[in-house]
Short mmCIF file of N, CA and C in Angstrom, two decimals:
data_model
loop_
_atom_site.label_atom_id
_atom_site.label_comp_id
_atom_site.label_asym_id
_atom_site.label_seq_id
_atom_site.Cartn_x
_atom_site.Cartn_y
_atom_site.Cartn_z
N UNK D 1 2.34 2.00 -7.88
CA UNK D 1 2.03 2.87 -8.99
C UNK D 1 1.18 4.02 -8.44
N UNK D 2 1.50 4.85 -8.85
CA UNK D 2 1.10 6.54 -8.57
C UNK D 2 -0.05 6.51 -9.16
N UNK D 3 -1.48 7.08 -8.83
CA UNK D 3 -2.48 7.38 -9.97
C UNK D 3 -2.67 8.45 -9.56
N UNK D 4 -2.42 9.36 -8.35
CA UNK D 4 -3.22 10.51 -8.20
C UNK D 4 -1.73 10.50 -7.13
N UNK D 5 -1.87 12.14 -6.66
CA UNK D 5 -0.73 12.38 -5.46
C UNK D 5 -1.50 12.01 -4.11
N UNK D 6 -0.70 11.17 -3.76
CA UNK D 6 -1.15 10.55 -2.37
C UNK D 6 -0.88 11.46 -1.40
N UNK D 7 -0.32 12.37 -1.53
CA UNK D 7 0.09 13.22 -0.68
C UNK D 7 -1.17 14.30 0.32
N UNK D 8 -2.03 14.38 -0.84
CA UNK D 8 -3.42 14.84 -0.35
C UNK D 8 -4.22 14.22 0.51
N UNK D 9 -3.54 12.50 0.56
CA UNK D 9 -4.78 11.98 1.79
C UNK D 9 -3.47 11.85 3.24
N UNK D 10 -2.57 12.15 3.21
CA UNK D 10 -1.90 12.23 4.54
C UNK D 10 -2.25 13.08 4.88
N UNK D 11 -2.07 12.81 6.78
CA UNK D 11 -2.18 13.58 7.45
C UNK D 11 -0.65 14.61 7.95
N UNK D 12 -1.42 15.77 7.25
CA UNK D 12 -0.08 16.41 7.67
C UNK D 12 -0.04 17.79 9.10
N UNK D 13 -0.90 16.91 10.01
CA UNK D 13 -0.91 17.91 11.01
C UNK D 13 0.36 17.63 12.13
N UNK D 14 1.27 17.14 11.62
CA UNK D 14 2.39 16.69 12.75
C UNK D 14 2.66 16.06 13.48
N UNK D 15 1.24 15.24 13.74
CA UNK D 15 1.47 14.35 14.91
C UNK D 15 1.83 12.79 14.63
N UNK D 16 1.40 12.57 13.33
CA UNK D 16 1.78 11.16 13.09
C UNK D 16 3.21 11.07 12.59
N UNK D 17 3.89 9.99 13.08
CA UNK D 17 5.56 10.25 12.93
C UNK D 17 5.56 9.10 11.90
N UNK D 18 4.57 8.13 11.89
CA UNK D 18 4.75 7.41 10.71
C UNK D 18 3.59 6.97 10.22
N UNK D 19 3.45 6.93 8.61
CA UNK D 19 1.94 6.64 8.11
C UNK D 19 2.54 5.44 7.13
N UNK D 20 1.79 4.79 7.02
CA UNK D 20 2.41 3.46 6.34
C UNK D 20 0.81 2.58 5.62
N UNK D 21 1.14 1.90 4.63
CA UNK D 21 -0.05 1.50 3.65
C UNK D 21 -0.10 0.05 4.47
N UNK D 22 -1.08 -0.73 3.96
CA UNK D 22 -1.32 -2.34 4.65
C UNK D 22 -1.74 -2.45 3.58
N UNK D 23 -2.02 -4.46 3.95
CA UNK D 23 -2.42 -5.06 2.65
C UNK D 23 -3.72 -5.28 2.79
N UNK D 24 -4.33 -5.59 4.04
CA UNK D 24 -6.27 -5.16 3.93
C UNK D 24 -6.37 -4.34 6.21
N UNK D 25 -7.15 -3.65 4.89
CA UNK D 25 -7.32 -2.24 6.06
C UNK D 25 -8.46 -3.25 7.07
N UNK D 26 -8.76 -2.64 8.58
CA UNK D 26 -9.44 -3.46 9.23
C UNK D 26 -10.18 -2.30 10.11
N UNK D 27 -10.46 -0.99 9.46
CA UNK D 27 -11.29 -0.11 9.30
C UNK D 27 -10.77 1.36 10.74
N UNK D 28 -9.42 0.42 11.39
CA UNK D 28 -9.50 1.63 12.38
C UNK D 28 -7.96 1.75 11.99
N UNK D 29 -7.72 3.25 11.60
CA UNK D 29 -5.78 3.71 11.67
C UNK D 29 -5.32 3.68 12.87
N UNK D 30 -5.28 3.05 13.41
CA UNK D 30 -4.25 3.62 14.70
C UNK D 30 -4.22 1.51 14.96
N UNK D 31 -5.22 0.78 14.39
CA UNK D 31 -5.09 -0.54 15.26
C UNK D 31 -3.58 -0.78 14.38
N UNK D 32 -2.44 -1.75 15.05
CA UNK D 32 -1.49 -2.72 14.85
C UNK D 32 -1.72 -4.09 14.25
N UNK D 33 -3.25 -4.16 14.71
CA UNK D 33 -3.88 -5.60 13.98
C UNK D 33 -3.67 -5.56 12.24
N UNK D 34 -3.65 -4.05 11.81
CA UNK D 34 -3.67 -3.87 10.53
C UNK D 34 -2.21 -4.57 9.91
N UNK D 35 -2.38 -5.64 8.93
CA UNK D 35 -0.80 -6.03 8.23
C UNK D 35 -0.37 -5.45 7.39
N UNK D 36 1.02 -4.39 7.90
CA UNK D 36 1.49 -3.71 7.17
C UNK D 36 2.16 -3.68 6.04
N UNK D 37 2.51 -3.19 4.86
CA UNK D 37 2.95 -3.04 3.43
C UNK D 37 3.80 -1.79 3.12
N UNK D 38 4.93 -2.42 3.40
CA UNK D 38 6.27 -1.39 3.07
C UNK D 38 6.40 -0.90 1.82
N UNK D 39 5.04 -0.77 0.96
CA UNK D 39 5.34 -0.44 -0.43
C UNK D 39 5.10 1.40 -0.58
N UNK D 40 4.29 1.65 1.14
CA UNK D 40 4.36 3.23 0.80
C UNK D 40 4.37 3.77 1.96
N UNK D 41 5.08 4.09 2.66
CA UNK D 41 5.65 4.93 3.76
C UNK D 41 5.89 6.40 3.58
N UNK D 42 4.86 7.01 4.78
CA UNK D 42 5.69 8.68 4.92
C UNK D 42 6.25 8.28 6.31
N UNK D 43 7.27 9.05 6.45
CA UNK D 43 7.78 9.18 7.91
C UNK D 43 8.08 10.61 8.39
N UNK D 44 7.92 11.24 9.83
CA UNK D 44 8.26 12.57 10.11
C UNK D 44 9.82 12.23 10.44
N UNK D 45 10.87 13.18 10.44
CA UNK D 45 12.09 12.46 10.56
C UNK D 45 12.18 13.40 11.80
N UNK D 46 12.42 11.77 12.84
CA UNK D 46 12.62 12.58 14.41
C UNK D 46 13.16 11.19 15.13
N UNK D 47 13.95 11.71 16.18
CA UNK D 47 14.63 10.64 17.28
C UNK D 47 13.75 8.97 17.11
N UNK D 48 12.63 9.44 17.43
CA UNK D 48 11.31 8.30 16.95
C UNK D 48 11.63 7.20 16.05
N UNK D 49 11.65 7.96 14.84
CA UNK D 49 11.44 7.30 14.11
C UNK D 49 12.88 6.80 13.21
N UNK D 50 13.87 7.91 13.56
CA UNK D 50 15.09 7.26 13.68
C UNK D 50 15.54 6.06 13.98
N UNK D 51 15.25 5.92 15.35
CA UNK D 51 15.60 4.71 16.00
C UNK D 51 14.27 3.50 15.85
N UNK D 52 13.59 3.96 14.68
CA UNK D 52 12.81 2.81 14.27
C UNK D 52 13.95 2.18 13.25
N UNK D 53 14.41 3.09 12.77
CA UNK D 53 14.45 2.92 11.15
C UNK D 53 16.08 1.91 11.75
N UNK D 54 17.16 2.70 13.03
CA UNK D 54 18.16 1.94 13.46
C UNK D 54 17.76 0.13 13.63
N UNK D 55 16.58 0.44 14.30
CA UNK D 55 16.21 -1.19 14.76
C UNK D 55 15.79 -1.99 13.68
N UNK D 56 15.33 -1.53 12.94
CA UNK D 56 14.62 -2.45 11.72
C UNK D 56 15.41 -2.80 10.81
N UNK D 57 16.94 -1.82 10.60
CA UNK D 57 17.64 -2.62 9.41
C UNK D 57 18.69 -3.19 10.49
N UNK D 58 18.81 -3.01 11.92
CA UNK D 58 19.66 -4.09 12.61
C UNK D 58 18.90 -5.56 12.39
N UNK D 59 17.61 -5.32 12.95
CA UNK D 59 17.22 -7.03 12.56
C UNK D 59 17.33 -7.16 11.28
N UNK D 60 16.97 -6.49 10.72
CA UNK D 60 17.25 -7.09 8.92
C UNK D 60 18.00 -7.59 8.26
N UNK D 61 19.30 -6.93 8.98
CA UNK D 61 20.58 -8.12 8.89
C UNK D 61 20.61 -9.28 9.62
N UNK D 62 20.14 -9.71 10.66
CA UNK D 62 19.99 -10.82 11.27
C UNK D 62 18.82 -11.17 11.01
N UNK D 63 18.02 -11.42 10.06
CA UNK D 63 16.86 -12.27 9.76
C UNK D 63 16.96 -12.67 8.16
N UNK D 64 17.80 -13.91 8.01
CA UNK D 64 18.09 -14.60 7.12
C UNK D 64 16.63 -14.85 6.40
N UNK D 65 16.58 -14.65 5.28
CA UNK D 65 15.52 -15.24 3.98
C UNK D 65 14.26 -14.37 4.31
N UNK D 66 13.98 -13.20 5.38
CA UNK D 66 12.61 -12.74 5.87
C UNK D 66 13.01 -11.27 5.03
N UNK D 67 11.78 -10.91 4.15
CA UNK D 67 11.83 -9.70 3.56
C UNK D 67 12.10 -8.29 4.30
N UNK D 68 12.12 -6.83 4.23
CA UNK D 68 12.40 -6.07 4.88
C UNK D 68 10.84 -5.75 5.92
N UNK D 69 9.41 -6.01 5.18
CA UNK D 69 8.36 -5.89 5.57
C UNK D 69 8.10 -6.49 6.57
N UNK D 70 8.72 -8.17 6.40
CA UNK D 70 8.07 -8.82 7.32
C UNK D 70 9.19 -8.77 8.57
N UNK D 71 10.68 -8.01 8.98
CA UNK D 71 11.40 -7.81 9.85
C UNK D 71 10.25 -6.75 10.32
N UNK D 72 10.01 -5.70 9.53
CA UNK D 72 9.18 -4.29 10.23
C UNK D 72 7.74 -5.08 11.03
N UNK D 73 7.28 -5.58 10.28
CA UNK D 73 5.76 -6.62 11.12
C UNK D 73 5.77 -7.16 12.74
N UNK D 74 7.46 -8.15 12.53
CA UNK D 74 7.86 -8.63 13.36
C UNK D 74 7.82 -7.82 14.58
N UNK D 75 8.87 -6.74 14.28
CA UNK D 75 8.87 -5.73 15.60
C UNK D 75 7.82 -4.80 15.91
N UNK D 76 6.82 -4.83 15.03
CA UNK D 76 5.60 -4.11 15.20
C UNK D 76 4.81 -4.83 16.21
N UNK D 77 4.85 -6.15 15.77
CA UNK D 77 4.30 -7.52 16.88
C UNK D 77 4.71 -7.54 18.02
N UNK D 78 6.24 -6.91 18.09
CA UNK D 78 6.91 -7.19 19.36
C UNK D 78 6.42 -5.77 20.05
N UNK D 79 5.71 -4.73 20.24
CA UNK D 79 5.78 -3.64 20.56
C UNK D 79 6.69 -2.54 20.47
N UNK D 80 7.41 -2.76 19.59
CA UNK D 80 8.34 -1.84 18.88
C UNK D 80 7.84 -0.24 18.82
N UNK D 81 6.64 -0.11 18.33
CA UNK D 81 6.09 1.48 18.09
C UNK D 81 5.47 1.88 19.26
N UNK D 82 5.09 1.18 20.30
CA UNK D 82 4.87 1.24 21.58
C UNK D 82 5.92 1.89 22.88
N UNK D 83 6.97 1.01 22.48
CA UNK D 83 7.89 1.31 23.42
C UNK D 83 8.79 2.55 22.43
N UNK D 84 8.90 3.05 21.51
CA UNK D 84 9.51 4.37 21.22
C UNK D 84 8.19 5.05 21.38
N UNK D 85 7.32 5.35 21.59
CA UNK D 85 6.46 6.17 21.59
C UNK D 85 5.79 6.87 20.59
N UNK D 86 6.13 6.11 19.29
CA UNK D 86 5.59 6.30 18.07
C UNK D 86 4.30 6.19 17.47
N UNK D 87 3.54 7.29 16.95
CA UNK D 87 2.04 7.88 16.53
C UNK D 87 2.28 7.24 15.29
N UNK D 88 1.21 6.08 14.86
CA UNK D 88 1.38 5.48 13.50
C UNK D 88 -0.14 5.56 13.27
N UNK D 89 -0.20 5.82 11.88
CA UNK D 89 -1.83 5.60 11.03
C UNK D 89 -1.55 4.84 10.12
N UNK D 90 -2.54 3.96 10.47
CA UNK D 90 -2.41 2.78 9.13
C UNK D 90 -3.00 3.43 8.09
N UNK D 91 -3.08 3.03 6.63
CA UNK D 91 -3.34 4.07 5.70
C UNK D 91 -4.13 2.85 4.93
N UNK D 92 -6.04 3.61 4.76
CA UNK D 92 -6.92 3.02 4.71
C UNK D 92 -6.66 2.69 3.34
N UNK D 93 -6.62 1.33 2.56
CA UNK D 93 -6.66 1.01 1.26
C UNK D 93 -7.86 1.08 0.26
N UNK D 94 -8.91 1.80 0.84
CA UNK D 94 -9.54 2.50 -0.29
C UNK D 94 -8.64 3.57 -0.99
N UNK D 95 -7.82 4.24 -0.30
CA UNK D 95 -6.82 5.60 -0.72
C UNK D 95 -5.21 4.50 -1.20
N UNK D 96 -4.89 3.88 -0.84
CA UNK D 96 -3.37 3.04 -0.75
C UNK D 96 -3.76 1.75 -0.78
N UNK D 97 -4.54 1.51 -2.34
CA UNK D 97 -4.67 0.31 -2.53
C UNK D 97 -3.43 -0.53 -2.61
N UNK D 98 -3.52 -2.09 -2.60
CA UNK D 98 -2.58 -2.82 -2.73
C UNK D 98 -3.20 -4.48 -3.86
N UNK D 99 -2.32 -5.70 -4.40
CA UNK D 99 -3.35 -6.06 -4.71
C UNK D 99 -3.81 -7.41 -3.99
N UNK D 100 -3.60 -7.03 -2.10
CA UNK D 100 -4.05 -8.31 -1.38
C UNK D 100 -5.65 -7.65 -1.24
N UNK D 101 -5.73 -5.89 -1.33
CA UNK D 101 -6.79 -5.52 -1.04
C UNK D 101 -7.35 -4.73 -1.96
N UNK D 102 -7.61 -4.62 -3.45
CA UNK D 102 -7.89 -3.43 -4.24
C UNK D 102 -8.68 -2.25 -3.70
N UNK D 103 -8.65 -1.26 -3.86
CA UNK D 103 -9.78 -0.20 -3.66
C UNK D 103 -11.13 -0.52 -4.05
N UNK D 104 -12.23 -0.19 -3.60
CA UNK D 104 -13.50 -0.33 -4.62
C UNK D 104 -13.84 0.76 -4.81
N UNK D 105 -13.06 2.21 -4.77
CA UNK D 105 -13.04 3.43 -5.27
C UNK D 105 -12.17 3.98 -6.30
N UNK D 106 -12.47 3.67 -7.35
CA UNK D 106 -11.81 3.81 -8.50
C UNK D 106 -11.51 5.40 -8.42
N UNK D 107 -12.89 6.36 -7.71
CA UNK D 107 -12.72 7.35 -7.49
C UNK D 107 -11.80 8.12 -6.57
N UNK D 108 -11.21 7.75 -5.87
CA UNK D 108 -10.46 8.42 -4.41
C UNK D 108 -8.83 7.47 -4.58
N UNK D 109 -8.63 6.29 -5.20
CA UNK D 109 -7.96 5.14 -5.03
C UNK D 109 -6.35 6.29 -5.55
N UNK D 110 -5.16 6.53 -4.99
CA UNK D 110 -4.08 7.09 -4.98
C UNK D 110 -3.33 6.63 -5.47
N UNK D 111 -2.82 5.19 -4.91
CA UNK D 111 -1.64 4.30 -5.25
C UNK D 111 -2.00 3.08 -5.43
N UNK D 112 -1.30 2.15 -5.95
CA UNK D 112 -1.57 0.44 -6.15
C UNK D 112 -0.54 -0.12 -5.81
N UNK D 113 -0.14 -0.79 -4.97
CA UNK D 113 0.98 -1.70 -4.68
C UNK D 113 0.71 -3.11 -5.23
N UNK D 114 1.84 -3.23 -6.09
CA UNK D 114 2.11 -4.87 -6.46
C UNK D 114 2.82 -5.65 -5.67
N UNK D 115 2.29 -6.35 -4.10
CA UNK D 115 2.87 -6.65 -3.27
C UNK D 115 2.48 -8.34 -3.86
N UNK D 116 3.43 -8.98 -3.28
CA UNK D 116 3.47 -10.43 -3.05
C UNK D 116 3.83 -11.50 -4.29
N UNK D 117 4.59 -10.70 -5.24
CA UNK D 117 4.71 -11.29 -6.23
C UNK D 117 6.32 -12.00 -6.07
N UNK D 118 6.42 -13.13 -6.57
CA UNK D 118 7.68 -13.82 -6.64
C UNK D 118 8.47 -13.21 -7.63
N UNK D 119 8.29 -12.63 -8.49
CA UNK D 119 8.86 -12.36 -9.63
C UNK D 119 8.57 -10.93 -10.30
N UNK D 120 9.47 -10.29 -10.94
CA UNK D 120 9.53 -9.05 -11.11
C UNK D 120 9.01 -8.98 -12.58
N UNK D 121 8.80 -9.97 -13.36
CA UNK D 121 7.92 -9.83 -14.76
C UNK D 121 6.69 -10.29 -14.39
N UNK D 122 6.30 -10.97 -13.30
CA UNK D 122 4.77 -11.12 -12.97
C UNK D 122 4.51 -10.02 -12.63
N UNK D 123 5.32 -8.95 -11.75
CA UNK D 123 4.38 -7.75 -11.32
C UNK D 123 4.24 -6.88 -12.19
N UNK D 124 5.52 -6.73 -12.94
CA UNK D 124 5.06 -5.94 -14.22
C UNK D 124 3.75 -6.03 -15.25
N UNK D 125 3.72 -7.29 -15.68
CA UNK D 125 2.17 -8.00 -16.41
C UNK D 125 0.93 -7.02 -15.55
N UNK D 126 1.16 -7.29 -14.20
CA UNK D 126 -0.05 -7.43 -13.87
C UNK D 126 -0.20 -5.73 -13.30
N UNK D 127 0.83 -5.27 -13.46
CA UNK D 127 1.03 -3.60 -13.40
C UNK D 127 0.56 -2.72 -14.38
N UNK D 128 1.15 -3.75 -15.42
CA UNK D 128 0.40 -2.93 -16.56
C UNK D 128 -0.99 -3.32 -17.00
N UNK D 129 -1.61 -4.19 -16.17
CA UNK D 129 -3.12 -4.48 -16.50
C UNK D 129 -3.90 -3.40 -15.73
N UNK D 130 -3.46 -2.76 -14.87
CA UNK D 130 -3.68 -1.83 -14.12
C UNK D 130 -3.71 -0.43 -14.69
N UNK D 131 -2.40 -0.17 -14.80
CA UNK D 131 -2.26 1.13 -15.74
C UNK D 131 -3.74 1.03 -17.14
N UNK D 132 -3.74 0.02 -17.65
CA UNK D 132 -4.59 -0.23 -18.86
C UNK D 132 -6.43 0.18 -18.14
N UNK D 133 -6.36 -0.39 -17.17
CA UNK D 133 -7.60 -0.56 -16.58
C UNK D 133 -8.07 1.44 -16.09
N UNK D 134 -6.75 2.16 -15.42
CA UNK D 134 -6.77 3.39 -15.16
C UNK D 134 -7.07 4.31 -16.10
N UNK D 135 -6.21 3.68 -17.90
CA UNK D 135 -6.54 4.64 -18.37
C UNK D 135 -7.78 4.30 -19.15
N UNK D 136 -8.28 3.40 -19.40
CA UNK D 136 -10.06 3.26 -19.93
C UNK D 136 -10.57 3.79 -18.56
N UNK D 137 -10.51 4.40 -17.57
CA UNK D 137 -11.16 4.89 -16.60
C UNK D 137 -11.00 6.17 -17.03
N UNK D 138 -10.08 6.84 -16.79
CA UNK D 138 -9.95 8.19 -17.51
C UNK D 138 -10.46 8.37 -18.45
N UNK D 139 -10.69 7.62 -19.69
CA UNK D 139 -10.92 8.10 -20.78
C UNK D 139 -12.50 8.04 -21.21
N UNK D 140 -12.76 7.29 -20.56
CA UNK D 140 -14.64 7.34 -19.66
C UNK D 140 -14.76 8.58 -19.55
N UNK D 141 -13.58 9.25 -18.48
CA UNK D 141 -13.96 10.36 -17.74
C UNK D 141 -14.30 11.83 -19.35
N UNK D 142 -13.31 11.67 -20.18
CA UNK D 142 -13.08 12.35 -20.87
C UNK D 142 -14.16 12.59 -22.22
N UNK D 143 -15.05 11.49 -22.03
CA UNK D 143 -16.58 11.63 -22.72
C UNK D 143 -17.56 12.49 -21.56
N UNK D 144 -18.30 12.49 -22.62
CA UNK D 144 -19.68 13.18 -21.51
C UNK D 144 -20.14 12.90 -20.70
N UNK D 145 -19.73 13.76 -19.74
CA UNK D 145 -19.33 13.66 -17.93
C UNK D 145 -21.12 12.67 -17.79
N UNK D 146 -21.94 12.58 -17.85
CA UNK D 146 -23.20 11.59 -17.65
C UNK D 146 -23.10 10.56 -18.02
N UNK D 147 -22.26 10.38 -19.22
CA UNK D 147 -21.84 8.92 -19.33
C UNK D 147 -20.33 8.39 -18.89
N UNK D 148 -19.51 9.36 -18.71
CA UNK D 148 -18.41 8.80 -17.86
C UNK D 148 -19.29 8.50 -16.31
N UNK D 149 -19.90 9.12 -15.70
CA UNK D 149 -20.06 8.44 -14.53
C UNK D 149 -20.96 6.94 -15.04
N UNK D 150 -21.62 6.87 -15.39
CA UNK D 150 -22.59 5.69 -15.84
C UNK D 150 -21.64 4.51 -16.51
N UNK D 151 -20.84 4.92 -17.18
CA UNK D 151 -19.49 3.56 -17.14
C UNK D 151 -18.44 3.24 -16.07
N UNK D 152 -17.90 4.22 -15.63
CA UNK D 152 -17.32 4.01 -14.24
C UNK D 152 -18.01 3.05 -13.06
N UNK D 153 -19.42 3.81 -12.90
CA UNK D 153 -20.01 2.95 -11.69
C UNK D 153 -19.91 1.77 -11.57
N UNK D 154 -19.97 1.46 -12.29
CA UNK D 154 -19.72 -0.03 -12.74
C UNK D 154 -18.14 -1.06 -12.64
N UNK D 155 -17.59 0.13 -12.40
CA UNK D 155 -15.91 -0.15 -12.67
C UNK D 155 -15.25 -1.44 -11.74
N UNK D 156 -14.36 -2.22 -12.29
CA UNK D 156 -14.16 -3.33 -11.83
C UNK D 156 -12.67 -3.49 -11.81
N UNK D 157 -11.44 -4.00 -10.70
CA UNK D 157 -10.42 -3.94 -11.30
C UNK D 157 -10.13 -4.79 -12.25
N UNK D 158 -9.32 -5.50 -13.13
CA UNK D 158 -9.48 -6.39 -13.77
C UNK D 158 -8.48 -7.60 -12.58
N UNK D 159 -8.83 -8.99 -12.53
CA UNK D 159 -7.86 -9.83 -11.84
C UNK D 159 -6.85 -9.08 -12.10
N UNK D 160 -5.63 -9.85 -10.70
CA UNK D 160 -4.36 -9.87 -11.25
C UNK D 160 -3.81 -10.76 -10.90
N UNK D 161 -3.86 -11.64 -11.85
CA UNK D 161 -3.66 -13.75 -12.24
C UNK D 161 -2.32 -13.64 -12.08
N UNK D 162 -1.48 -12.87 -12.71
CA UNK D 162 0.09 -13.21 -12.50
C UNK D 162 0.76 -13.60 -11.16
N UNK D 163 0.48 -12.73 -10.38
CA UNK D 163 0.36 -13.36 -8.68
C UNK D 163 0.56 -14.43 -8.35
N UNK D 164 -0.12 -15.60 -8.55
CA UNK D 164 -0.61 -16.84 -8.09
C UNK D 164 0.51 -17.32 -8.94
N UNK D 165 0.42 -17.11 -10.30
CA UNK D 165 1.15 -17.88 -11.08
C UNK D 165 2.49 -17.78 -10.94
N UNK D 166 3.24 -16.90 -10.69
CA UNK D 166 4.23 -16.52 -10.02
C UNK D 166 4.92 -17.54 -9.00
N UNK D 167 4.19 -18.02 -8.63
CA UNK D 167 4.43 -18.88 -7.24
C UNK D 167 4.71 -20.27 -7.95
N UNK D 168 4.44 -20.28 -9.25
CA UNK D 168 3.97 -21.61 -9.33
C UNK D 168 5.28 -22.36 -10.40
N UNK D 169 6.21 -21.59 -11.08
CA UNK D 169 7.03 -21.16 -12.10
C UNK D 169 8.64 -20.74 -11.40
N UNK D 170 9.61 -21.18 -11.65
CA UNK D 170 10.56 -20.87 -11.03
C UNK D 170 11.43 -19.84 -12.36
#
């Protein structure tokens, strides 16, 4: 989910050929240690990253029951962005939250990924507890700016219980 254009926190000086979100940031963009989250990808489109994109849906067809994320992980593990010579920034989840890692910047926070859910009406539930939570944030904002900050500070995401439960429910 979109809350602000994410587009403002990429880096768009050319050199990174791929910027990609994770599910908890581990404070440096460039480490691989970071576990990545195919829920928001920029890519520069070049030979690079081409022949990322060739290799990743070749294994993808040969990796029975493994999501498209966790084929991309795999070859990330294997030195995949290494050996094409590919400039990647992991993309800090204060800006590209997700919900293995929420933002604790309600202020700066861009996107929300509903990653890890079994089910497509659990993520919705818990999507729209979000949206709900964004717009009593906004609408904070839209009282008198001394007391929108003085309710915000405080700001909390609300759980998102559907997740778990998800798992548990066929």
């Amino acid at each position: 989910m979109w809350l602000r254009n994410p587009f403002l926190r990429l880096s768009r000086n050319g050199t990174d050929d791929l910027q990609i979100s994770v599910d908890k940031f581990n404070g440096n963009p460039r480490s691989e240690e970071n576990p990545i989250n195919t829920g928001f990808y920029y890519i520069m489109s070049n030979n690079k990253t081409i022949s990322l994109f060739d290799a990743w849906y070749a294994q993808k067809d040969n990796s029975t029951g493994k999501k498209e994320q966790d084929v991309l992980s795999d070859l990330m593990k294997a030195g995949i962005f290494g050996k094409l010579g590919l400039r990647v920034r992991f993309l800090d989840t204060k800006y590209f939250s997700g919900f293995c890692e929420n933002s604790k910047d309600i202020w700066a926070v861009s996107t929300v990924h509903a990653n890890c859910y079994r089910h497509i009406m659990a993520k919705l539930r818990d999507l729209k507890v979000v949206l709900r939570d964004w717009k009593q944030f906004k609408a904070a904002l839209n009282k008198n700016s001394s007391v929108a900050v003085n309710e915000t500070m405080n700001f909390r995401w609300t759980a998102h219980t559907e997740c778990l439960k998800s798992w548990t429910y066929k």
